[in-house]
Short mmCIF file of C-alpha atoms and ligand atoms in Angstrom, two decimals:
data_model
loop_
_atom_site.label_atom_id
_atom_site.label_comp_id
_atom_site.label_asym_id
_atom_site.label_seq_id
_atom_site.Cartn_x
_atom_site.Cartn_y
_atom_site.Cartn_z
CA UNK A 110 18.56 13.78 52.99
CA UNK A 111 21.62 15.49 54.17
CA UNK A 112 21.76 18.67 51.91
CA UNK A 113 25.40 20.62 51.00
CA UNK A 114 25.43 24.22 50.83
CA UNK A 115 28.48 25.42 48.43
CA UNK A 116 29.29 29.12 48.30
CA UNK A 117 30.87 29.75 44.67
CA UNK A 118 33.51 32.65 45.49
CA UNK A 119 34.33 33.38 41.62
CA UNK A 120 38.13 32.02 42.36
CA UNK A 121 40.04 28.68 42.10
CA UNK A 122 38.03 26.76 44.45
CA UNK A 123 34.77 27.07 42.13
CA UNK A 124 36.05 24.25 39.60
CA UNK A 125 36.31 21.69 42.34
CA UNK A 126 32.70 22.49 43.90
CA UNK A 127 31.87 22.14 40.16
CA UNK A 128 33.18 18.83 40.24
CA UNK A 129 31.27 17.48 42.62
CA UNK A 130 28.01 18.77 41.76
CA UNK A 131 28.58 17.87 38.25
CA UNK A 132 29.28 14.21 39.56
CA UNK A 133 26.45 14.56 41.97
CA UNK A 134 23.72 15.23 38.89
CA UNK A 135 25.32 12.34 36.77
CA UNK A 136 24.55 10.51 39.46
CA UNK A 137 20.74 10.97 38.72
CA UNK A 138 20.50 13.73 42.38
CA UNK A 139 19.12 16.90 42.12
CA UNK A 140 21.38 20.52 42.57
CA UNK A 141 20.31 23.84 42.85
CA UNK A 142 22.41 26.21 41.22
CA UNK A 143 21.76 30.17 40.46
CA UNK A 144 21.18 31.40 36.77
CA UNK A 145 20.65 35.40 35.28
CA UNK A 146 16.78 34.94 36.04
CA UNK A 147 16.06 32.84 39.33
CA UNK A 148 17.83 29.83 40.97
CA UNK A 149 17.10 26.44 39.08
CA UNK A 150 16.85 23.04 40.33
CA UNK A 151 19.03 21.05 37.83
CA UNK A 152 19.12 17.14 36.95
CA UNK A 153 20.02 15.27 34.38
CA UNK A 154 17.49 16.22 31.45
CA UNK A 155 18.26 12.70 29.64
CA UNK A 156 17.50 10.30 32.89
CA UNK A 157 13.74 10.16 33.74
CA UNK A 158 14.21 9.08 37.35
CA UNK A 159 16.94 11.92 38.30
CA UNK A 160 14.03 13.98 36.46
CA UNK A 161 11.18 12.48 38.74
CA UNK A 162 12.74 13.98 41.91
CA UNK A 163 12.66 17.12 40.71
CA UNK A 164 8.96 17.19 40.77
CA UNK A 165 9.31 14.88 43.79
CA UNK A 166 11.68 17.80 45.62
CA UNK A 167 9.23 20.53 44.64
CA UNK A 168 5.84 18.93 44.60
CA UNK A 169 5.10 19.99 41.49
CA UNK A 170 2.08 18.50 39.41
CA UNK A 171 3.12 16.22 36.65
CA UNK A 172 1.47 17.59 33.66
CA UNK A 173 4.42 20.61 33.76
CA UNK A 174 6.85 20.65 31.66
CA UNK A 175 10.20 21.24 32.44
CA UNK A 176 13.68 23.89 30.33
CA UNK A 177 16.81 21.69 29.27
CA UNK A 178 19.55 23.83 29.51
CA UNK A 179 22.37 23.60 27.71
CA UNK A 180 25.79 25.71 27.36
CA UNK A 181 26.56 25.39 23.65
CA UNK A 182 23.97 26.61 20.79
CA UNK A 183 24.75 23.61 19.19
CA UNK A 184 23.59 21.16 21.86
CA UNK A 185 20.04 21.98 21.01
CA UNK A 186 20.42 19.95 17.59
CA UNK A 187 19.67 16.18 19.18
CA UNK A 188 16.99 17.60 21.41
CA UNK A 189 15.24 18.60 18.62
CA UNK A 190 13.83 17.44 15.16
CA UNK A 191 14.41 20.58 13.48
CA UNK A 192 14.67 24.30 14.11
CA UNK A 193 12.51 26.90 11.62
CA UNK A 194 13.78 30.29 10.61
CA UNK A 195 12.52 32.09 13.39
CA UNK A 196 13.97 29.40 16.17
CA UNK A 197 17.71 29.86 14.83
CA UNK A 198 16.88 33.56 14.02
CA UNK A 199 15.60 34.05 17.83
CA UNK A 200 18.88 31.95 18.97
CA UNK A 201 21.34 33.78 16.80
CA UNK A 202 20.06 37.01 18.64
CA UNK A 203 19.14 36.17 22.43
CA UNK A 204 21.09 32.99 23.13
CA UNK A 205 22.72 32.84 25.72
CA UNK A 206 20.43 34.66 27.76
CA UNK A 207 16.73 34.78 29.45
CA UNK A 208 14.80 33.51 26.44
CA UNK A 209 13.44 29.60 26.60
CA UNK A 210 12.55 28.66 23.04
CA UNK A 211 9.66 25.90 22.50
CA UNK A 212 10.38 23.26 19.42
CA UNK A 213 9.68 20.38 18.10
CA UNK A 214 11.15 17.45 20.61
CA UNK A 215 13.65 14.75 19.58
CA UNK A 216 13.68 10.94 20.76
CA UNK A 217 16.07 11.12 23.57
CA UNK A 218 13.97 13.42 25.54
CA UNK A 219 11.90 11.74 28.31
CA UNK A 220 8.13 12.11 28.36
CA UNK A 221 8.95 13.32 32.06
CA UNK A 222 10.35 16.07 30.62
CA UNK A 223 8.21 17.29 28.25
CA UNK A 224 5.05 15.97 30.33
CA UNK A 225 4.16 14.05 27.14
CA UNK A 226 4.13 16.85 24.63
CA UNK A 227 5.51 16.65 21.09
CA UNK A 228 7.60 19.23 22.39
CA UNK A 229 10.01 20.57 24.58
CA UNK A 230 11.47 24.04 26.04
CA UNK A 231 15.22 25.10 25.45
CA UNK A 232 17.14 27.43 27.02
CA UNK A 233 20.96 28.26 26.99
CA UNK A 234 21.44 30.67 30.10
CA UNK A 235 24.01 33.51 30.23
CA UNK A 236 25.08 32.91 34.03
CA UNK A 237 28.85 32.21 34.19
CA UNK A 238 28.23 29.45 36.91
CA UNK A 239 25.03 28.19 35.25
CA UNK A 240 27.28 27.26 32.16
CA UNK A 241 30.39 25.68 34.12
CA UNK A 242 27.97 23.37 35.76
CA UNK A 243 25.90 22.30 32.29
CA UNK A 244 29.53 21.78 30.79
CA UNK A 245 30.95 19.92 33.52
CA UNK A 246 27.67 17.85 33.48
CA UNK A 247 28.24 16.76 29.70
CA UNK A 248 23.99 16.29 29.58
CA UNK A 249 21.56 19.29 29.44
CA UNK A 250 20.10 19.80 32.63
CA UNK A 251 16.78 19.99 33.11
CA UNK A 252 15.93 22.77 35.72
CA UNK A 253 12.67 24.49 36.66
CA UNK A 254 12.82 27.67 39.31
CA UNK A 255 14.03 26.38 42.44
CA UNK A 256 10.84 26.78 44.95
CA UNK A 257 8.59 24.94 46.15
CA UNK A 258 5.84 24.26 43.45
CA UNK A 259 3.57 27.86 43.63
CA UNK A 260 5.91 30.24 46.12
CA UNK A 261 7.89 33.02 43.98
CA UNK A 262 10.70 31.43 42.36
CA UNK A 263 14.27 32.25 44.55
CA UNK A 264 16.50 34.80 43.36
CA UNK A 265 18.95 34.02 46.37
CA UNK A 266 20.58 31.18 47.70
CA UNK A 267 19.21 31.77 51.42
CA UNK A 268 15.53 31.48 49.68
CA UNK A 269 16.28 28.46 47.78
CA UNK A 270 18.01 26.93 51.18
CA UNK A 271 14.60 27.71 52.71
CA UNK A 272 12.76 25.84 50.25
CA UNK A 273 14.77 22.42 49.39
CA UNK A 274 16.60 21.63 52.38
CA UNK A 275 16.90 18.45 52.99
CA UNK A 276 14.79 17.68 49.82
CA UNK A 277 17.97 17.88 47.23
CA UNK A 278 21.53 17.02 47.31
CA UNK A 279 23.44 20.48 47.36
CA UNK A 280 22.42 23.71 46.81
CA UNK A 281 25.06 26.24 45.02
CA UNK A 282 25.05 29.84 46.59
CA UNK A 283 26.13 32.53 43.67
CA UNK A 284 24.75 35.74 45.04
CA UNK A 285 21.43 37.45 43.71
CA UNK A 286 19.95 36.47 40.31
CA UNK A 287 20.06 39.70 38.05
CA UNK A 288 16.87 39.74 36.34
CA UNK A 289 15.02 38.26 39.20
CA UNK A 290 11.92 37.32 37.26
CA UNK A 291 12.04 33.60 35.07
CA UNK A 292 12.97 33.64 31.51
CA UNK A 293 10.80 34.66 28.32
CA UNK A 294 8.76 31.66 27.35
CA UNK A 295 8.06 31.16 23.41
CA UNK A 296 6.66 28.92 20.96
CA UNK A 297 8.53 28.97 17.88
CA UNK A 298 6.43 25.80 16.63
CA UNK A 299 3.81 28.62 15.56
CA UNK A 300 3.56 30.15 12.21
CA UNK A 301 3.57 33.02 13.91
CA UNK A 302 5.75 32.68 17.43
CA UNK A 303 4.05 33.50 20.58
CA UNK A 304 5.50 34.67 23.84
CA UNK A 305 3.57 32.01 26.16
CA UNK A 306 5.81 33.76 29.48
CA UNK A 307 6.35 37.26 29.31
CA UNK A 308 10.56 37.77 30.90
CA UNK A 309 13.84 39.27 30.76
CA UNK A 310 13.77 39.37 26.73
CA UNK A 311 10.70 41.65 26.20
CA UNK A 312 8.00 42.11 23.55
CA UNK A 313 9.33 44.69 21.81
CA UNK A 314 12.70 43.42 21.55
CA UNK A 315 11.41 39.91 19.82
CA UNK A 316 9.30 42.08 17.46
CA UNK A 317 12.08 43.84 16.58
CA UNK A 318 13.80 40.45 15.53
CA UNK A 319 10.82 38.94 13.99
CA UNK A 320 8.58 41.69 12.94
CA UNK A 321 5.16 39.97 13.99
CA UNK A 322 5.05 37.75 17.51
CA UNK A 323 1.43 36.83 19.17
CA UNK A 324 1.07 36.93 23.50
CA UNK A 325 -0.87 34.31 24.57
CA UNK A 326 -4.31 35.34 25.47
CA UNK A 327 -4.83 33.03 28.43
CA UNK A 328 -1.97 35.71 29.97
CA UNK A 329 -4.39 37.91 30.53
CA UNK A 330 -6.41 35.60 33.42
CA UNK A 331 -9.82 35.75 31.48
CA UNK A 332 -11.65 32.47 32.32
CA UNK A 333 -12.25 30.36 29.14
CA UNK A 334 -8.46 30.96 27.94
CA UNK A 335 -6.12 28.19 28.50
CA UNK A 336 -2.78 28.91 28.33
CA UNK A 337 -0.17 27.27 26.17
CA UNK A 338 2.61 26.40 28.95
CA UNK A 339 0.75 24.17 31.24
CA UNK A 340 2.78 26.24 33.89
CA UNK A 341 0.67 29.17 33.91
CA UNK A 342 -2.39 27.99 34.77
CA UNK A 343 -1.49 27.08 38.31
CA UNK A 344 -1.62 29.26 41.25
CA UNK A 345 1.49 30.92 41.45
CA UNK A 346 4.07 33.63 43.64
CA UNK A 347 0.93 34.43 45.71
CA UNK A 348 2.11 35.65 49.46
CA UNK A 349 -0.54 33.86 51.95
CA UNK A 350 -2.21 37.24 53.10
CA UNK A 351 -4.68 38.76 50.35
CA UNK A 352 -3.38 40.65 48.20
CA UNK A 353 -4.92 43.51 45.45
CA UNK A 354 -3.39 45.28 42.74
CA UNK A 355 -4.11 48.81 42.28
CA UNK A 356 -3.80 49.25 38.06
CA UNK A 357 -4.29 52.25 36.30
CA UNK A 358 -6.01 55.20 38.13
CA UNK A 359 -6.52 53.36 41.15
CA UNK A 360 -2.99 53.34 42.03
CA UNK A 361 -3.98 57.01 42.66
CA UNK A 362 -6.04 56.14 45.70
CA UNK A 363 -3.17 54.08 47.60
CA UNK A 364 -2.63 56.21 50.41
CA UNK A 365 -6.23 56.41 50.59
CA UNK A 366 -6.65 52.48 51.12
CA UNK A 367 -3.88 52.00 53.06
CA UNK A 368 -5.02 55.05 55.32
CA UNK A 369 -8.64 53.37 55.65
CA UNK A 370 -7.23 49.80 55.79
CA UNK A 371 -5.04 51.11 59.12
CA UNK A 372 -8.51 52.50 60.35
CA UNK A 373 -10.19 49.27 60.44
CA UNK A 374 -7.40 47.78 62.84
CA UNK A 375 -5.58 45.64 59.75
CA UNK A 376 -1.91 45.77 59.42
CA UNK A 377 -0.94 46.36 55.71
CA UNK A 378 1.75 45.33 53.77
CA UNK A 379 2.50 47.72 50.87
CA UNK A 380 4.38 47.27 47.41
CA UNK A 381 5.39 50.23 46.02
CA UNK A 382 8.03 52.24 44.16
CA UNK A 383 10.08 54.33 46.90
CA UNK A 384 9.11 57.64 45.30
CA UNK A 385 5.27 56.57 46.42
CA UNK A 386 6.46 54.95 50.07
CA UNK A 387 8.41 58.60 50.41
CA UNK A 388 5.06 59.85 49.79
CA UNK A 389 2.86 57.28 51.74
CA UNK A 390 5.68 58.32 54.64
CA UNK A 391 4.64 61.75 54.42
CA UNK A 392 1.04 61.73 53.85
CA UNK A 393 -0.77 63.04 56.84
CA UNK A 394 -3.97 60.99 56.71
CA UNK A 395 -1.76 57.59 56.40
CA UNK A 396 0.81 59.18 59.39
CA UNK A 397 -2.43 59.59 61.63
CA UNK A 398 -2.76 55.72 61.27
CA UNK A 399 0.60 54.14 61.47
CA UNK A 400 1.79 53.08 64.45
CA UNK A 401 5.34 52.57 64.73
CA UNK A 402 5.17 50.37 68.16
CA UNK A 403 2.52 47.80 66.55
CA UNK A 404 4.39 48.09 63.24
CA UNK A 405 1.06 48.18 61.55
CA UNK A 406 2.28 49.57 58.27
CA UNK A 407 4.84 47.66 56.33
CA UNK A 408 5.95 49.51 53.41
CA UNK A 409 8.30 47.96 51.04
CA UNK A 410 9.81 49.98 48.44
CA UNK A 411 11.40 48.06 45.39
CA UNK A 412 13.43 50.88 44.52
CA UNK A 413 12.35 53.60 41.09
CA UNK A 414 13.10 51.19 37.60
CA UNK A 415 11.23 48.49 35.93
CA UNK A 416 14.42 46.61 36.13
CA UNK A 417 14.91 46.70 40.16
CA UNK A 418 11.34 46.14 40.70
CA UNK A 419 11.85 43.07 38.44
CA UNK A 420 15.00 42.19 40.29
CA UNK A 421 13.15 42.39 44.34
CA UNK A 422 9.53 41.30 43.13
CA UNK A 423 9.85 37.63 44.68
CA UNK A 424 12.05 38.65 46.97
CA UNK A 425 10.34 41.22 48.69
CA UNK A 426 6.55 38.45 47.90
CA UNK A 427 8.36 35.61 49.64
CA UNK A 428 8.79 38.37 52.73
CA UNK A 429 5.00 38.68 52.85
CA UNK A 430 5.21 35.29 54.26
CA UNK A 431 7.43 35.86 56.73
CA UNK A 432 5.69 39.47 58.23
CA UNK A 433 2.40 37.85 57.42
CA UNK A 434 -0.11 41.49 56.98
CA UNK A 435 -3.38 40.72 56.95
CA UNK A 436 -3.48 42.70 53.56
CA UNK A 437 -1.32 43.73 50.53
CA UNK A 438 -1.54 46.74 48.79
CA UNK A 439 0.44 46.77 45.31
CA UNK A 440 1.12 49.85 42.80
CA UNK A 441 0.55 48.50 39.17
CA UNK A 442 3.24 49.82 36.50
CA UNK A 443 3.14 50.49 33.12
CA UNK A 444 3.59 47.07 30.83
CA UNK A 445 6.30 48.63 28.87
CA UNK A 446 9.68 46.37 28.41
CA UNK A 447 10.08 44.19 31.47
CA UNK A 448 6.94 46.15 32.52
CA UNK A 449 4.52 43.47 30.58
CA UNK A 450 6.60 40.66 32.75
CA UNK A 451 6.23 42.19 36.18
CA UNK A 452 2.84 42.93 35.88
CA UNK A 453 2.13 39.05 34.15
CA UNK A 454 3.57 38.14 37.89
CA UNK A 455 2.09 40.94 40.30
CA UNK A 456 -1.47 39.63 38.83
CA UNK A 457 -0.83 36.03 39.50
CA UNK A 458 0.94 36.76 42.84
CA UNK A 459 -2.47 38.89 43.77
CA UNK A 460 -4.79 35.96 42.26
CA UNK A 461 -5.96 38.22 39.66
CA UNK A 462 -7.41 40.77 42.75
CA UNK A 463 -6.88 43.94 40.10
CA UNK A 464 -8.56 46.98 41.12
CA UNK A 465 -9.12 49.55 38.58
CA UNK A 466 -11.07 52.02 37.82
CA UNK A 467 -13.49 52.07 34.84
CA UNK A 468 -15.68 55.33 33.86
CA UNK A 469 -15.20 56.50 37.33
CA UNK A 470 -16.12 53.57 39.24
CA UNK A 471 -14.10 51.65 41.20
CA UNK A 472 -14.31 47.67 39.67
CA UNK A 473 -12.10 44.42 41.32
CA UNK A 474 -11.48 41.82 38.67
CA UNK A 475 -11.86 38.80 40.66
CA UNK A 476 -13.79 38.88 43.89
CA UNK A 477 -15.65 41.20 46.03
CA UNK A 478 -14.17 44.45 46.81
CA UNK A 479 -13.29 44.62 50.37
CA UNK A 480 -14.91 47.01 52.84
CA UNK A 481 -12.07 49.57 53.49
CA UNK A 482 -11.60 50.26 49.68
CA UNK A 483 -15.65 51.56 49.49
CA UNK A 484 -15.14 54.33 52.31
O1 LIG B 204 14.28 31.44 33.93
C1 LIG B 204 13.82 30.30 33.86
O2 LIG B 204 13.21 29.88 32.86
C2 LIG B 204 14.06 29.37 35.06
C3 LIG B 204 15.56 29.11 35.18
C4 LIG B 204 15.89 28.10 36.25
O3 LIG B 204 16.09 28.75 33.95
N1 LIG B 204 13.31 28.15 34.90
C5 LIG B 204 11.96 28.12 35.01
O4 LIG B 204 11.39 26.87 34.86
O5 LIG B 204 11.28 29.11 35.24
P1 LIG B 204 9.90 26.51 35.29
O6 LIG B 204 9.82 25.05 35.15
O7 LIG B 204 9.62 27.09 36.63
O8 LIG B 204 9.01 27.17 34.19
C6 LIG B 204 8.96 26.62 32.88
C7 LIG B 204 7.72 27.11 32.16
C8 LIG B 204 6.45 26.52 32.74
O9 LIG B 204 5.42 27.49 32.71
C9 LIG B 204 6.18 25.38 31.75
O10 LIG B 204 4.79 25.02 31.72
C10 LIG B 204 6.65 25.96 30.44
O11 LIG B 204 7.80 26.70 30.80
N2 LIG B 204 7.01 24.92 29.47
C11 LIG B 204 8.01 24.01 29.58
N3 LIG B 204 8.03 23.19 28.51
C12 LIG B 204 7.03 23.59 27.70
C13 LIG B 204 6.52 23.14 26.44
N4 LIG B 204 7.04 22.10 25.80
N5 LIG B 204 5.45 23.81 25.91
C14 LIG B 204 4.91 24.87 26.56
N6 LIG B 204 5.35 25.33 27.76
C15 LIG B 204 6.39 24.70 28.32
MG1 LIG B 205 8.62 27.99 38.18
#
């Protein structure tokens, strides 16, 4: 399939490249467009064949669910049989913006939507561009993140191109996503709602909105849990090298790693804030190591906030693949704010590999800890 690439310049021209991919999803095709979180690949939510080559274009397993998204608060009334208190209460207060809301679903959506659940996931997104096209579509689009089922979701329209070419109809470049990281998952179908994807709309600002909210436990990647959104429980953002995540204390013994990992002969990619790649830079035991010519180090700073390292995560994951290390090293963060989000993907991405250390010892969470970390 011969794919168009449409660069939105925030001018006249943008209405008529609206046009078409408006017509091109009422068609029943499939179009990429960008949103505040990550790029989404949008069909019509109400057609079940338009929706089957979504999962078609991104090989993605049929028991996941997919977000309508609409561009009016009121368009969630026929998707749904009713809203509670804490649904219009969450709506009134994050809407539009990164928060999907889970409710009760209404006839008219397709089981291919909601992979046969009673219910199904809402969101109204903030994006200027991601509203133009729902409007000009006059259906909510259904749209899940824009990769290929288990990369990191795209932030950019070079990394969706990457993905779906040829596999989708158009693709619409409109620069970098701002959060970077997909939107806050919760289920308002709960007495008490729970956040079943940590995002962009945090923990602390739903409790302050609805004074008592439950996290999923299955979040945490204990065996025995299973999560709520069938999404999380597949393999997810991980780079193809191995990666571990250094939580805690043990992010105190990164330069140590990486200097024993360069000792063994193994070039190692490294995730980082740039205050600690500064440091990693100037730390003599890690200098003795690194060799410029065989580019055996590969640090990649995601610059000093939670909110940039949010913004670069998948980014700078997806360039894993393309440098290939044979190991990644990542710095844990605090799970404050967009913190608890972050980290939710950094563990996935690094197939629950966490390294820690507990009462002085040095534990991994899932696996066997590799040679250089035990010198
Ligand atoms: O930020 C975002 O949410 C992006 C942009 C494009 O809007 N979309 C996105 O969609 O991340 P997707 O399909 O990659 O992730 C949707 C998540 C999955 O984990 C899915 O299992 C869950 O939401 N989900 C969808 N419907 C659900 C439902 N009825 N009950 C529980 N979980 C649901
Ligand atoms: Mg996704």
């Amino acid at each position: 399939m011969q794919t168009y690439f449409w660069k939105l310049q925030n001018n006249e021209q943008d209405a008529e490249v609206m046009q078409k991919a408006a017509a091109l999803i009422q068609a029943g095709e499939v179009v990429a467009f960008p949103t505040e979180t990550v790029y989404g690949l949008g069909a019509n939510g109400l057609n079940s064949e338009a929706v089957a080559k979504i999962f078609a274009a991104k090989g993605r397993p049929n028991d996941n669910p997919l977000i309508l998204h609409i561009a009016d608060v009121k368009d969630v009334e026929p998707l749904t049989t009713g809203l509670n208190e804490n649904a219009k209460a969450l709506m009134e207060a994050f809407w539009p913006g990164p928060l999907t809301l889970v409710v009760d679903k209404s006839e008219i959506v397709p089981d291919a939507v909601s992979a046969g659940l009673a219910t199904v996931a809402v969101r109204f997104p903030a994006n200027q561009y991601a509203q133009e096209l729902i409007k000009a579509c006059g259906c909510p689009v259904a749209a899940p993140s824009a990769n290929i089922s288990g990369r990191p979701s795209p932030t950019n329209a070079q990394d969706v191109w990457e993905d779906m070419q040829g596999k989708v109809a158009a693709v619409l470049d409109g620069g970098n996503c701002g959060i970077g990281l997909e939107s806050t998952v919760v289920d308002t179908t709960e007495p008490v709602p729970v956040i079943l994807r940590p995002g962009g709309i945090t923990y602390e600002m739903l409790m302050e909105v609805l004074g008592e909210v439950d996290i999923d436990p299955a979040l945490q990647g204990d065996a025995g849990y299973k999560p709520k959104a069938p999404g999380m429980k597949y393999r997810h953002y991980a780079p193809q090298s191995a990666m571990y995540l250094l939580e805690g204390e043990a992010a105190g013994k990164l330069a140590q790693f990486v200097a024993d990992a360069l000792e063994e002969g193994k070039r190692v990619g490294v995730l980082c804030s740039s205050a600690t790649a500064e440091a990693l830079r100037a730390n003599e035991n890690v200098l003795a190591k690194a060799d410029a010519a065989s580019k055996n180090l590969l640090l990649t700073p995601w610059g000093e906030s939670l909110e940039e390292l949010a913004a670069n995560l998948f980014y700078l994951l997806r360039d894993f693949d393309r440098t290939m290390p044979d190991v990644i090293l990542a710095e844990g963060v605090g799970e404050n704010g967009i913190g608890l989000a972050v980290m939710n993907r950094m563990r996935k991405a690094a197939g629950y590999q966490i390294v820690s250390i507990i009462d002085g010892e040095l534990r991994l969470k899932n696996g066997e800890i590799p040679a250089f970390m035990l010198k």
